[in-house]
Coordinates of C-alpha atoms in Angstrom, one line a residue:
M15 CA -11.4 0.3 -7.1
N16 CA -11.9 1.9 -3.7
L17 CA -9.1 3.5 -1.9
H18 CA -9.2 3.8 2.0
I19 CA -6.3 5.6 3.6
H20 CA -6.0 5.1 7.5
A21 CA -3.5 7.5 9.3
V22 CA -3.5 5.8 12.7
N23 CA -3.2 8.5 15.6
F24 CA -2.3 11.3 13.3
K25 CA -3.8 13.3 10.2
A26 CA -2.2 12.7 6.9
S27 CA -1.4 15.8 4.7
D28 CA -3.4 16.4 1.6
Q29 CA 0.0 16.0 -0.1
L30 CA 0.6 12.6 1.0
E31 CA -2.8 11.3 0.5
E32 CA -2.2 12.5 -3.2
V33 CA 1.1 10.7 -3.4
I34 CA -0.7 7.8 -2.0
D35 CA -3.5 7.9 -4.6
E36 CA -1.1 8.4 -7.4
K37 CA 1.2 5.4 -6.6
V38 CA -1.7 2.9 -5.4
K39 CA -3.6 3.6 -8.8
K40 CA -0.6 2.5 -10.6
L41 CA -1.3 -1.1 -9.0
V42 CA -4.3 -1.3 -11.5
K43 CA -1.7 -1.7 -14.3
H44 CA -0.4 -5.0 -12.7
F45 CA -3.9 -6.6 -12.0
D46 CA -7.1 -4.8 -13.1
K47 CA -9.5 -6.8 -11.0
I48 CA -8.5 -5.0 -7.6
I49 CA -11.6 -4.5 -5.3
D50 CA -10.4 -2.5 -2.6
V51 CA -7.1 -0.9 -1.2
D52 CA -6.5 -0.3 2.3
V53 CA -3.6 1.8 3.4
Y54 CA -2.4 2.1 6.8
L55 CA 0.1 4.7 7.9
K56 CA 1.7 4.4 11.2
L57 CA 4.2 6.1 13.5
E58 CA 6.5 3.7 15.4
N59 CA 9.1 4.5 18.1
H60 CA 9.9 8.2 17.3
Q61 CA 13.4 7.5 18.6
Q62 CA 14.6 5.2 15.6
I63 CA 15.6 6.7 12.3
K64 CA 13.1 4.3 10.4
D65 CA 9.8 5.1 12.2
K66 CA 7.2 5.3 9.4
I67 CA 5.2 2.3 8.6
V68 CA 2.9 1.8 5.5
E69 CA 0.9 -1.1 5.2
L70 CA -1.1 -2.3 2.1
K71 CA -4.1 -4.7 2.3
V72 CA -5.3 -5.2 -1.4
H73 CA -8.7 -7.1 -1.9
V74 CA -8.7 -9.0 -5.0
P75 CA -11.3 -11.8 -6.0
G76 CA -10.9 -14.6 -3.7
D77 CA -8.0 -13.5 -1.8
V78 CA -6.5 -10.8 0.3
L79 CA -2.8 -9.5 -0.1
F80 CA -0.9 -7.8 2.3
A81 CA 2.2 -6.1 2.3
S82 CA 4.2 -3.9 5.0
E83 CA 7.3 -1.6 4.7
I84 CA 9.1 0.7 7.0
A85 CA 11.4 3.7 6.2
K86 CA 12.5 7.2 7.0
T87 CA 9.7 8.7 5.5
F88 CA 6.0 7.6 4.6
E89 CA 7.0 8.4 0.8
E90 CA 10.0 6.0 0.9
A91 CA 7.9 3.3 2.8
L92 CA 5.0 3.8 0.4
S93 CA 7.4 3.3 -2.8
E94 CA 8.9 0.2 -1.2
V95 CA 5.4 -1.3 -0.3
V96 CA 4.0 -0.7 -3.8
V97 CA 6.9 -2.6 -5.2
A98 CA 6.3 -5.6 -3.0
M99 CA 2.6 -5.6 -3.8
K100 CA 3.5 -5.5 -7.4
K101 CA 5.1 -8.9 -7.1
Q102 CA 2.5 -10.2 -5.1
L103 CA -0.2 -9.1 -7.5
G104 CA 2.0 -10.6 -10.5
K105 CA 2.0 -13.8 -8.7
H106 CA -1.6 -13.7 -8.1
K107 CA -2.6 -12.9 -11.6
E108 CA -0.8 -16.1 -12.7
K109 CA -2.5 -18.3 -10.3
Y110 CA -5.9 -16.3 -11.1
A111 CA -5.3 -17.0 -14.9
K112 CA -5.3 -20.7 -14.4

């Protein structure tokens, strides 16, 4: 699995990149045929409480899965988006097995 982290209009800290790497690698437990994962980190309207967006684009054989979450922190948004992606991977795994 190849992991690509894209921080849009800012530089992500090494600590944040490590957290992303750690959490995204856990997705392989749910579907071991993941080819690539693109993680997009974005800041939206700074006036809002929830302004951190994390988007996951997961490339699997025959499909590309996408999930996006917004939260107060990147870590919180990452946790939520990983949960959403696990659900999608579970559905894809069932479909892939047939």
